[in-house]
Tab-separated table of C-alpha atoms and ligand atoms in Angstrom:
chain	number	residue	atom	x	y	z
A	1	UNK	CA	153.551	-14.658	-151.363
A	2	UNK	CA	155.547	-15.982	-148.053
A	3	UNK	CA	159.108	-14.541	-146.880
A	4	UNK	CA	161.162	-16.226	-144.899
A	5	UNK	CA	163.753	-13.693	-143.450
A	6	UNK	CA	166.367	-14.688	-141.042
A	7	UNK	CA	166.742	-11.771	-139.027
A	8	UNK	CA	164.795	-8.340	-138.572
A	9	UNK	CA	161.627	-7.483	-136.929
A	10	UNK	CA	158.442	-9.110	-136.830
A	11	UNK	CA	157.194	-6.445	-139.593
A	12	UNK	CA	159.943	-8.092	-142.257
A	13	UNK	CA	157.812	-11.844	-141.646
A	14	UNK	CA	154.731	-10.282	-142.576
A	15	UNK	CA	155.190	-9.022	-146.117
A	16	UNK	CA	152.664	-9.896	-148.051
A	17	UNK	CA	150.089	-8.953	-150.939
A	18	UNK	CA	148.755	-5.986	-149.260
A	19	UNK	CA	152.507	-4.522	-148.918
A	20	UNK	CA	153.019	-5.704	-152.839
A	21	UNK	CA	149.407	-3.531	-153.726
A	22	UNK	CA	150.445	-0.372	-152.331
A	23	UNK	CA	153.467	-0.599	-153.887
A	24	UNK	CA	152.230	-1.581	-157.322
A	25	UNK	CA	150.061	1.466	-157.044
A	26	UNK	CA	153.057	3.449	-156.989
A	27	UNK	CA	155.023	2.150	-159.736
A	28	UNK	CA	152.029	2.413	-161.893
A	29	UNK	CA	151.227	6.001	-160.741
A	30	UNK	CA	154.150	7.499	-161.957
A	31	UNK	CA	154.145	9.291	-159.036
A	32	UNK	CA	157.803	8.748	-156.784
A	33	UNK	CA	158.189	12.299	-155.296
A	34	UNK	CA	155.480	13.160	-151.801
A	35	UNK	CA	154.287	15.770	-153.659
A	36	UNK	CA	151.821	15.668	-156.538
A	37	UNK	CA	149.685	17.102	-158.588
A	38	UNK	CA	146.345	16.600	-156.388
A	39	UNK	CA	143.741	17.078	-159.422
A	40	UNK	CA	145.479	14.120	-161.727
A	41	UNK	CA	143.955	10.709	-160.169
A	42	UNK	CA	147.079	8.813	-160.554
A	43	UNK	CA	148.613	10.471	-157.869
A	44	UNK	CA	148.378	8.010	-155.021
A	45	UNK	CA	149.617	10.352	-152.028
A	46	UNK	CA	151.114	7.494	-150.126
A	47	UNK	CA	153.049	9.295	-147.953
A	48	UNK	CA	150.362	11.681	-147.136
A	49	UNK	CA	147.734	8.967	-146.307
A	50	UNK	CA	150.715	7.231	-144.159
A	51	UNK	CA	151.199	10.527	-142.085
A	52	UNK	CA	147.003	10.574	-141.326
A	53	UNK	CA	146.732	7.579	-141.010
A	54	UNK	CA	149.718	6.893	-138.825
A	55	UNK	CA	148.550	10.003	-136.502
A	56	UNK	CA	145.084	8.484	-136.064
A	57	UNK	CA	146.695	5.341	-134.874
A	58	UNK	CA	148.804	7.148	-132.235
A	59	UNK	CA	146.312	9.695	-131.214
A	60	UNK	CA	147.754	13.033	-132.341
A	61	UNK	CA	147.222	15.449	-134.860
A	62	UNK	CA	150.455	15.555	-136.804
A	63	UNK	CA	152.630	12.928	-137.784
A	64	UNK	CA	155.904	13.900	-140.761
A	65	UNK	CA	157.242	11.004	-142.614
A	66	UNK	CA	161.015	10.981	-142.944
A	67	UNK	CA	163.885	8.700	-144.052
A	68	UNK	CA	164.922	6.889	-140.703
A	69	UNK	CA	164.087	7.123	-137.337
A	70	UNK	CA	167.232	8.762	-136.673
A	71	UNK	CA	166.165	11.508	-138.748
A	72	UNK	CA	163.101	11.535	-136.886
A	73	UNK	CA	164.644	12.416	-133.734
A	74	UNK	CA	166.617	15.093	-135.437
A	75	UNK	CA	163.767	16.622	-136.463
A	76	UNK	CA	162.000	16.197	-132.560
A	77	UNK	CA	165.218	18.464	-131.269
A	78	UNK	CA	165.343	20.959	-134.233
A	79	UNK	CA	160.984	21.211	-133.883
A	80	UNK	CA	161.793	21.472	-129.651
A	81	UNK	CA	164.834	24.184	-130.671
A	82	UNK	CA	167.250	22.227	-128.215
A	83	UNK	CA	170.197	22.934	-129.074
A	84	UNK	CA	173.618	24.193	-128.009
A	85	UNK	CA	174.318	24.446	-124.038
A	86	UNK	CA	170.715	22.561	-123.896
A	87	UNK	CA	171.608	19.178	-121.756
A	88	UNK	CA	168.800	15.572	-122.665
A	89	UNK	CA	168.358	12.894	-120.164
A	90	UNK	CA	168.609	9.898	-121.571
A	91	UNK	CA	169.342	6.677	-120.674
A	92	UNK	CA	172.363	4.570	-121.241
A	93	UNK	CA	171.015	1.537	-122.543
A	94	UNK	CA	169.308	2.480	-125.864
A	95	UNK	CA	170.902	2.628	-129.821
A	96	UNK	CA	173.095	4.608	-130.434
A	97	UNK	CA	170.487	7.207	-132.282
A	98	UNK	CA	169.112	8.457	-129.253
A	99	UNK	CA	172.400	9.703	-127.809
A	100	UNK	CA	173.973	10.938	-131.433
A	101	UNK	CA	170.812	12.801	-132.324
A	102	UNK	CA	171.385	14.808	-129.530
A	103	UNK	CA	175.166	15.568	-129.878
A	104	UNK	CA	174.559	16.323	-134.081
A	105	UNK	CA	171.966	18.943	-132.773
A	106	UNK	CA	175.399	20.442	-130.349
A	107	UNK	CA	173.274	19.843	-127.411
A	108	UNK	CA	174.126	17.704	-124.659
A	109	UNK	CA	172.937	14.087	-123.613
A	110	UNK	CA	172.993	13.143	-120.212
A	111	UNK	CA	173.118	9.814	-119.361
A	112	UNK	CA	170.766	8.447	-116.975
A	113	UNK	CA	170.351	4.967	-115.170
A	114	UNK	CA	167.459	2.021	-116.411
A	115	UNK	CA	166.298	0.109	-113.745
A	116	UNK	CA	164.467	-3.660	-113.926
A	117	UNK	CA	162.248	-2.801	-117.068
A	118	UNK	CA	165.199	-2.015	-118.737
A	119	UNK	CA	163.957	1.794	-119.527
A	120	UNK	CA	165.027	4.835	-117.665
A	121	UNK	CA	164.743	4.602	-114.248
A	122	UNK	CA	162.900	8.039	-113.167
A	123	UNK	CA	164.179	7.993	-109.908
A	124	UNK	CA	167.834	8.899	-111.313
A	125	UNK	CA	166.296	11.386	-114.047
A	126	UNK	CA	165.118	13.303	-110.815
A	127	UNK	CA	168.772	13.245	-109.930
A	128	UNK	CA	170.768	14.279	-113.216
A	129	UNK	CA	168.497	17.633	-113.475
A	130	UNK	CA	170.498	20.749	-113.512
A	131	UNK	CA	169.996	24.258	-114.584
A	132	UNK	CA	170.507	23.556	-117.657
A	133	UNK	CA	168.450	20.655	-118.364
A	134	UNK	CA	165.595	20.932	-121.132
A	135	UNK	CA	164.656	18.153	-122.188
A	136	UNK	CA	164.080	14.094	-121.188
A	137	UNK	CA	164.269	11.352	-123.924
A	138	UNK	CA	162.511	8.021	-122.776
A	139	UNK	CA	163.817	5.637	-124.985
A	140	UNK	CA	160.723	2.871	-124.995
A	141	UNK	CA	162.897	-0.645	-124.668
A	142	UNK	CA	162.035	-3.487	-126.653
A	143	UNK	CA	159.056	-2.126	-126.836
A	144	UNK	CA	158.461	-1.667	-123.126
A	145	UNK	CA	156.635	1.324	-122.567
A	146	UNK	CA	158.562	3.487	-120.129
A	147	UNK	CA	156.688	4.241	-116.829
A	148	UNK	CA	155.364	7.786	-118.509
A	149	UNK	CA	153.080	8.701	-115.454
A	150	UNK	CA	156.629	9.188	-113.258
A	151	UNK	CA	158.463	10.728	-116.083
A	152	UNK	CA	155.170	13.356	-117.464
A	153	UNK	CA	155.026	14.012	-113.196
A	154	UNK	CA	158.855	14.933	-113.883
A	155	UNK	CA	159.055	16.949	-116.695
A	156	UNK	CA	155.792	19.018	-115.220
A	157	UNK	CA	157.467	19.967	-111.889
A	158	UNK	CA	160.941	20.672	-113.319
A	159	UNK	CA	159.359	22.788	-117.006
A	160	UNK	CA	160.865	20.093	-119.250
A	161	UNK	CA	160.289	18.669	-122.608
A	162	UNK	CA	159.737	15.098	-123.356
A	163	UNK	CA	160.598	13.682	-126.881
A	164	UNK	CA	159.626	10.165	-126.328
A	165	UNK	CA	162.195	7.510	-128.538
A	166	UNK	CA	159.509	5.458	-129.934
A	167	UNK	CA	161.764	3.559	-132.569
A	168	UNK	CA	161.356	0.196	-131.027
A	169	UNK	CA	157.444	0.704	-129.689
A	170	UNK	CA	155.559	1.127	-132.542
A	171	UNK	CA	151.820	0.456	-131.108
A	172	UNK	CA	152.714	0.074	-127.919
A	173	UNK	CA	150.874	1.894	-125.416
A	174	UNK	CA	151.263	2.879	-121.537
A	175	UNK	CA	147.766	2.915	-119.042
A	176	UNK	CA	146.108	3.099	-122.516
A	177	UNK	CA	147.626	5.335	-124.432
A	178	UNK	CA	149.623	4.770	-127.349
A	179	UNK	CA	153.403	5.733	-126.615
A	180	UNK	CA	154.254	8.599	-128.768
A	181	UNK	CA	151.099	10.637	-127.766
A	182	UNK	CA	152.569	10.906	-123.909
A	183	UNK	CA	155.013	13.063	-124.542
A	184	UNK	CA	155.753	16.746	-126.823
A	185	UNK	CA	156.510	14.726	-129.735
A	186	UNK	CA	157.860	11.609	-130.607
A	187	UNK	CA	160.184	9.602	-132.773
A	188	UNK	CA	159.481	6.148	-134.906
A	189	UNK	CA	161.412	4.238	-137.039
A	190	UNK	CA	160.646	1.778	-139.835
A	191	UNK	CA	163.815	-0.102	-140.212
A	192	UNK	CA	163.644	-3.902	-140.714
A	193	UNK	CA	164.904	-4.669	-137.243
A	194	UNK	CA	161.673	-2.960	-135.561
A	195	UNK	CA	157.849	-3.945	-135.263
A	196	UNK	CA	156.896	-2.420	-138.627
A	197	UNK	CA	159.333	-1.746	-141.739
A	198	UNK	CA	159.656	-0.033	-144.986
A	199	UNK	CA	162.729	-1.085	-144.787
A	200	UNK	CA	164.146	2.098	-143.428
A	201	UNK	CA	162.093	4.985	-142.841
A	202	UNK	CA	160.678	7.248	-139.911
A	203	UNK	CA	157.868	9.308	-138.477
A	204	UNK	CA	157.641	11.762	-136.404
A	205	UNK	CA	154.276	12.577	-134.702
A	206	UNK	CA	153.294	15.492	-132.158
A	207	UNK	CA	149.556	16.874	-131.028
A	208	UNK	CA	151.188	20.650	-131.530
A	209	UNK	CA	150.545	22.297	-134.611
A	210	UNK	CA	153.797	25.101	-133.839
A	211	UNK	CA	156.166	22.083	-133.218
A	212	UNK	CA	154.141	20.312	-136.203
A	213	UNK	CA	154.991	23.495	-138.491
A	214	UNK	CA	159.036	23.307	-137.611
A	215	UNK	CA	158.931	19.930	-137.849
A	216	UNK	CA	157.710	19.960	-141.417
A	217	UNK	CA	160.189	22.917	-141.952
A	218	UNK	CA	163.226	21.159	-140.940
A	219	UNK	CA	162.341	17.954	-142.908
A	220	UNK	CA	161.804	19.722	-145.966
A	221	UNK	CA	164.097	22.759	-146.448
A	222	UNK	CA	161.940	25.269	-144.411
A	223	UNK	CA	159.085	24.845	-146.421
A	224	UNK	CA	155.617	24.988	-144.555
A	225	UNK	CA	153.543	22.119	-144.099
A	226	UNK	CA	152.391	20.007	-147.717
A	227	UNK	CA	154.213	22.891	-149.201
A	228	UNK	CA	151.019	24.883	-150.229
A	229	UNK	CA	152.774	27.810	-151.593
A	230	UNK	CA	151.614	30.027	-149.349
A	231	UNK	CA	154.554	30.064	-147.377
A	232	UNK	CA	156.935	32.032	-150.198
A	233	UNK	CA	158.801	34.867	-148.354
A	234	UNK	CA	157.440	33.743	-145.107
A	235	UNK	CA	159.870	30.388	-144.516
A	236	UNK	CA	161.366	31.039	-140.506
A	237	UNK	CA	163.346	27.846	-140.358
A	238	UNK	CA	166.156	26.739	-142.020
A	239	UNK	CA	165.721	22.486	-142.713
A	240	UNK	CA	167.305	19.742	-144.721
A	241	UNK	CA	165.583	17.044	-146.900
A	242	UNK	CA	164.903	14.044	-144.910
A	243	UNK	CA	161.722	13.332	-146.717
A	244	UNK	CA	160.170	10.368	-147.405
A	245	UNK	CA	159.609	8.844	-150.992
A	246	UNK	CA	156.368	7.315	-152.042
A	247	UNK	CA	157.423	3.948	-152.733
A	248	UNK	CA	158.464	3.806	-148.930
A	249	UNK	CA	155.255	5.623	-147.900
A	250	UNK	CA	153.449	3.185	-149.757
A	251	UNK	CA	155.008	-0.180	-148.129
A	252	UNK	CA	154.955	1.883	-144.640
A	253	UNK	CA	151.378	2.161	-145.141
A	254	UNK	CA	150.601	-1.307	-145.534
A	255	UNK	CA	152.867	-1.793	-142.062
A	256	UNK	CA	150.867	0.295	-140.511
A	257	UNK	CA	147.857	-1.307	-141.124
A	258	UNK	CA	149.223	-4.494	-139.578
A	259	UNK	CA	150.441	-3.324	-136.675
A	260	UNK	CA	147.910	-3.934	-133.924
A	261	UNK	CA	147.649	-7.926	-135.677
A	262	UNK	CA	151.549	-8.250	-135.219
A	263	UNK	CA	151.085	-6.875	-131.995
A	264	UNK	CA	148.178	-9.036	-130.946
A	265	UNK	CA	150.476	-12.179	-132.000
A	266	UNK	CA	153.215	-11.493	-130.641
A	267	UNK	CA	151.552	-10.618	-127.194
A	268	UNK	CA	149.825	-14.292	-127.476
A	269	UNK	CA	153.053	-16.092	-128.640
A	270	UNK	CA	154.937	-14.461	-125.682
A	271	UNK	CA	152.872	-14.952	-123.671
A	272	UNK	CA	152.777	-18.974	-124.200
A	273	UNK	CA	156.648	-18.777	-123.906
A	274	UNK	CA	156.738	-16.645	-120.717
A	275	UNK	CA	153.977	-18.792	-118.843
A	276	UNK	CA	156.139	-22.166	-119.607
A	277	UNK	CA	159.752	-20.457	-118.859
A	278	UNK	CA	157.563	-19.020	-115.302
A	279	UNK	CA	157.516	-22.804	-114.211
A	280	UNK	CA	161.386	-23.725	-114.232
A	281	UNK	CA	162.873	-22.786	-111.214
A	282	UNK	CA	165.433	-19.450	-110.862
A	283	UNK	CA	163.857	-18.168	-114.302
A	284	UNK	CA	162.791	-14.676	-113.669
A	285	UNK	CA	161.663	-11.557	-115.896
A	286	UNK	CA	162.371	-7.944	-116.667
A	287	UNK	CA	159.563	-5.374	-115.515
A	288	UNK	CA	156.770	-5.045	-117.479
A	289	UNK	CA	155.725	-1.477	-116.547
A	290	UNK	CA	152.226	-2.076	-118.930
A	291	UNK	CA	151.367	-5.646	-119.492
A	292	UNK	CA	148.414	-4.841	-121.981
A	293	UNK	CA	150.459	-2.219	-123.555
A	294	UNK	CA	153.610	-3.494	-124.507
A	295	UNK	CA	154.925	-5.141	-128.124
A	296	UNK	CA	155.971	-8.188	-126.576
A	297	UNK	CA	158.955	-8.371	-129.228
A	298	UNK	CA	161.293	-9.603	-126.806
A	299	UNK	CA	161.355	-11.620	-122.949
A	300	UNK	CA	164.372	-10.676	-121.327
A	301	UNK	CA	165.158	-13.246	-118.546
A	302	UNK	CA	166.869	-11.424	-115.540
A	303	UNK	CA	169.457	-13.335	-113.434
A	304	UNK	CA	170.159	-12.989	-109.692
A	305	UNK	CA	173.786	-13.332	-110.887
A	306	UNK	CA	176.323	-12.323	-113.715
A	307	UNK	CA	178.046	-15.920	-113.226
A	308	UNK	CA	174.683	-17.832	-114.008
A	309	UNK	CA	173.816	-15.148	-116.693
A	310	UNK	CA	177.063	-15.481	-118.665
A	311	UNK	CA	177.049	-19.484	-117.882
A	312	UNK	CA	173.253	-19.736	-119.822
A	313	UNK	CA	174.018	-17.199	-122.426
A	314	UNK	CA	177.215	-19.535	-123.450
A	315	UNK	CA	174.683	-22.742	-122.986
A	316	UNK	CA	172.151	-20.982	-125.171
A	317	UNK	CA	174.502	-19.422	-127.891
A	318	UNK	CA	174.298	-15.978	-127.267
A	319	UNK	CA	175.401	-12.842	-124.983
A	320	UNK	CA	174.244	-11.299	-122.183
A	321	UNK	CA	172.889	-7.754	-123.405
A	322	UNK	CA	176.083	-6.287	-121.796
A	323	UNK	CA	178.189	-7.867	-124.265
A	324	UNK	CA	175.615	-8.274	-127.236
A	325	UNK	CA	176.488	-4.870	-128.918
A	326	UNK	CA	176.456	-1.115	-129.206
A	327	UNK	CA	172.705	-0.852	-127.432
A	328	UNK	CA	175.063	0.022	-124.354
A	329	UNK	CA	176.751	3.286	-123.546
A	330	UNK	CA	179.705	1.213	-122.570
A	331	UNK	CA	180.166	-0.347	-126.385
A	332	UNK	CA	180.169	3.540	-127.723
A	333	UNK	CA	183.358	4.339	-127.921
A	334	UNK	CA	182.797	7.343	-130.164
A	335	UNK	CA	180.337	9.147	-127.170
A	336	UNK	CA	182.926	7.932	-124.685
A	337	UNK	CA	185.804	9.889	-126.644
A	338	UNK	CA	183.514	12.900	-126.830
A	339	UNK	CA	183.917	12.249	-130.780
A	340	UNK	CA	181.171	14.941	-132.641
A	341	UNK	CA	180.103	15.318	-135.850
A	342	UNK	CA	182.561	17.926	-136.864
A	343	UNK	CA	186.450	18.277	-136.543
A	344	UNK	CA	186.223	20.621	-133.498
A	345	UNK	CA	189.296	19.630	-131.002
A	346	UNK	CA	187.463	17.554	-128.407
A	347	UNK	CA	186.998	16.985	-125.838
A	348	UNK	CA	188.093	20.802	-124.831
A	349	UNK	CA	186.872	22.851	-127.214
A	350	UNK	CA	183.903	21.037	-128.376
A	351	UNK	CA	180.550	23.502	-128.244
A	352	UNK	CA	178.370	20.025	-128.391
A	353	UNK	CA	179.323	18.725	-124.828
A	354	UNK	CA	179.162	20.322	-121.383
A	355	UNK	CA	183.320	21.094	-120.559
A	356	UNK	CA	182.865	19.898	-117.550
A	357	UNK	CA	180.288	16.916	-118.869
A	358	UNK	CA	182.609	13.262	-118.077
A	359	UNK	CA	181.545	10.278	-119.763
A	360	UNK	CA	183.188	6.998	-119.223
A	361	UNK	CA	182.418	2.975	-119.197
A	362	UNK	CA	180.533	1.903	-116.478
A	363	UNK	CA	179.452	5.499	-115.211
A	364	UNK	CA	176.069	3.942	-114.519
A	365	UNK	CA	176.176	0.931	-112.083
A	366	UNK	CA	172.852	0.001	-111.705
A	367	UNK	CA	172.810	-0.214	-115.712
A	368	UNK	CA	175.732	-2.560	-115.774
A	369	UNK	CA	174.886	-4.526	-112.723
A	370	UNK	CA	171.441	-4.982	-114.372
A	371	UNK	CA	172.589	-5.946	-118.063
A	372	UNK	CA	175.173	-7.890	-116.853
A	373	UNK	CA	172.317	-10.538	-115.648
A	374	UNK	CA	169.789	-9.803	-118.302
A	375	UNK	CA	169.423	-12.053	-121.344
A	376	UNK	CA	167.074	-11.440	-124.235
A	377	UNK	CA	164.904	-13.888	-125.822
A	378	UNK	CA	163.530	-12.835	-129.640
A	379	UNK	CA	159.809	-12.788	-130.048
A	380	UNK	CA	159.454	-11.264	-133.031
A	381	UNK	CA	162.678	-9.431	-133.131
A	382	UNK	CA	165.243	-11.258	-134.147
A	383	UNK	CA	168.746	-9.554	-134.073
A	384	UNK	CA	172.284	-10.465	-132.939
A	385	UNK	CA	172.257	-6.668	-132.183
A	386	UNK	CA	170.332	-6.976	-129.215
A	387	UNK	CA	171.441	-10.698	-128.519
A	388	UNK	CA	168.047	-11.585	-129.429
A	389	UNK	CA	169.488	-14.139	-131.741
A	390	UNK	CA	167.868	-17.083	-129.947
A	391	UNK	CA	164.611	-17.471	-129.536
A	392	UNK	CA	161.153	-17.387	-131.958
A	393	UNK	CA	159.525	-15.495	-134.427
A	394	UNK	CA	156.107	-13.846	-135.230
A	395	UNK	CA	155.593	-17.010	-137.009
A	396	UNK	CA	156.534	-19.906	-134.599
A	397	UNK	CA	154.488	-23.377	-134.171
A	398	UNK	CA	153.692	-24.180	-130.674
A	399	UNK	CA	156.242	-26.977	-131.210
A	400	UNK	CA	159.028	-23.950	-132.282
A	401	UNK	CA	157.565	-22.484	-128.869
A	402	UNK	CA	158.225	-25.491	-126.819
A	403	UNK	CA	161.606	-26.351	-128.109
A	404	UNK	CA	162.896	-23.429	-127.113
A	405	UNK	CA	161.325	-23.977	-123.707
A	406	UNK	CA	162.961	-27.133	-123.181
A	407	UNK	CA	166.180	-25.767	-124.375
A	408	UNK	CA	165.903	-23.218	-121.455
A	409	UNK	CA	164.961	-26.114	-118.864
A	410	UNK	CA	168.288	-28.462	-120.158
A	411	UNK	CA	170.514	-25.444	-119.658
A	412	UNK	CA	168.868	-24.317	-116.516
A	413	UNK	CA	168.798	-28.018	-115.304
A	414	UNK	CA	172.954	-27.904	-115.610
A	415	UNK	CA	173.821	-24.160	-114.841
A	416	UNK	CA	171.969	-24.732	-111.100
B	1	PLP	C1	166.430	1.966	-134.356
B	1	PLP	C2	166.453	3.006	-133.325
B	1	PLP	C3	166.625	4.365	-133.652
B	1	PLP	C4	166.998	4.852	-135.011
B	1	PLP	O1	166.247	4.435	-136.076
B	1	PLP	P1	166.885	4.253	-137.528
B	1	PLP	O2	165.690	4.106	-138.393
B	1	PLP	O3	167.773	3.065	-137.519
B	1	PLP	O4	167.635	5.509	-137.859
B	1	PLP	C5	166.534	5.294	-132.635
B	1	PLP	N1	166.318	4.926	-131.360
B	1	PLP	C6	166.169	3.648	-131.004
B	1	PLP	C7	165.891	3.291	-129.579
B	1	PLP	C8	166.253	2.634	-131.977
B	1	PLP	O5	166.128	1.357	-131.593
């Protein structure tokens, strides 16, 4: 069985057999719905074995399956209980998620500055902190681990939260451990554009069993964790049903298994690409902040200038990140408007943002001065989205490898 996607992550080139059994296990079970009857063998508890065996990757006690990684991070701020008047730090170059998780919860985000490894910048975190501040979201960059010693060091002086945006880090890990297990709790995603895929899907993972027990709640109506029946009459949280089905909990789980082999090849295919780009002269690189640690699904090449940036993007047939889509607070027009969820008059009226909270393109200068110049390369991601449409995948030749090297050298041979 070989699949030969043209876009997505490097989680939608692997599908294979062992995705197929798991999910032939399912459709012979009979079994769809998370919850079974645990004494009949055909239930396969797919979802259940994802959730242990997706928190003994990480490092954490609890991990909750859900249906996207934006209802992941939901479920982070309703387990945290941020909410209205609460303001997040987070940064402005991220999806869209991370911001519009926060506004559907009617708290407030708070845009911060990234600096060279294209993650938030702590430095300006330091600076956005107010009174009313609860909470800091490092977003985890094409699957650059954000510098979580600084941030942790943060959060500890200032007696704030950290929900750590894992959606596009799955594996990764910062001074050796996994991302996701830094923080409170943490958010994943399994769409097909990130490392590992159902699809679309999400997890969220925490080592606290109180945020563990809301968590669970809000996914699944208020019901206690694995809804042992024990919690009749004694439900404290009021949820929705974001749950995940088995068939996705049973392709997750075959993603899951994979993920430290995608991440392995990626890190060795990047790392061939990144030694031969090194050699031609005015190619530079985004930080790394953990060189062992991070997915390697992307090499962002960093420009001295815009000119030269916009000049190879147009050589190379793609964007600088600036222009390649709505990963940048600038392309949000909804978040710019102070749009919400609901039909409250905004900006004036509206309970979800600050009154006195301003958001407008290019409030963050270092961002824009830093993704005007920066160009990204796929790996193993490969999506217009991120203007990763150029580049490899997880399973290029050394020849795919090397043309795109040379490609690099011709334009970099006529743009200097
Ligand atoms: C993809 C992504 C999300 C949301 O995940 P979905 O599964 O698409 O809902 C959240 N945050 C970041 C940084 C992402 O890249």
């Amino acid at each position: 069985m070989t699949v030969k996607p043209t876009f997505g992550g490097p989680g939608s080139y692997v599908i294979g057999e062992e995705e197929k059994k798991e999910v032939m296990d399912v459709l012979e079970s009979g079994y769809l719905f998370r919850y079974g009857s645990e004494d009949d063998p055909n239930f396969k508890k797919k979802v259940f074995t994802l959730e242990q065996e997706f928190s003994q990757l990480i490092g954490v006690k609890h991990a909750v399956a859900v249906n996207s990684g934006t209802s992941a991070l939901l479920t982070c701020l309703a387990a945290l209980g941020i909410g209205p008047g609460d303001e997040v730090i987070v940064p402005g170059y991220t999806f869209i998620a991370s911001i519009s998780s926060i506004i559907v919860s009617r708290a407030i985000p708070i845009l911060a500055e990234i600096d060279e490894s294209l993650t938030l910048d702590p430095g300006d975190v330091e600076k956005k902190i107010t009174n009313k501040t609860k909470a800091i979201m490092p977003v985890h960059m094409l699957g650059n681990p954000c510098q979580m010693d600084a941030i942790m060091d943060i959060a500890q002086r200032h007696g704030l939260l950290v929900i750590e945006d894992c959606a596009q880090a799955a594996g990764a890990s910062f001074q050796g451990k996994r991302v996701g297990s830094i923080g409170e709790i943490a958010a994943f995603s399994l769409n097909v554009f990130k490392t590992i895929t159902a699809g679309d899907g999400g997890i969220v993972v925490t080592d606290n069993d109180d945020y563990y027990e809301r968590a669970f709640g809000f996914h699944d109506q208020g019901h206690k964790p694995m809804r042992a029946g024990v919690e009749v009459g004694k439900r404290s949280i009021v949820g929705l049903d974001l749950r995940m089905n088995e068939l996705t909990g049973a392709f997750a789980l075959a993603q899951v298994r994979k993920v430290d082999t995608i991440l392995n090849t990626l890190r060795e295919k990047k790392s061939k690409l990144k030694t031969a780009l090194a050699k031609i002269p005015n190619i530079n690189f985004r930080t790394i902040n953990d060189q062992n640690g991070e997915c390697a699904t992307l090499l962002t090449l960093l420009f001295k200038g815009k000119a030269t940036a916009d000049a190879f993007g147009e050589r190379a047939g793609t964007k600088t990140i600036a222009h390649s889509g709505w990963h940048v607070y600038n392309n949000m027009e909804q978040i710019l408007q102070k749009k919400t969820s609901t039909l409250y008059p905004c900006p004036y009226e509206c309970p979800a943002y600050g009154k006195d909270i301003q958001y407008y393109a290019h409030m963050l200068p270092q961002t824009d001065d830093i993704l005007d110049r920066a160009i990204n390369i796929s790996v193993g991601v490969v999506d217009k989205g991120l203007g990763s449409g150029f580049g490899i995948n997880i399973n290029s030749s050394d020849e795919e490898i090397h043309a795109v090297v040379e490609k690099v050298e011709k334009i970099m041979k006529n743009i200097t």
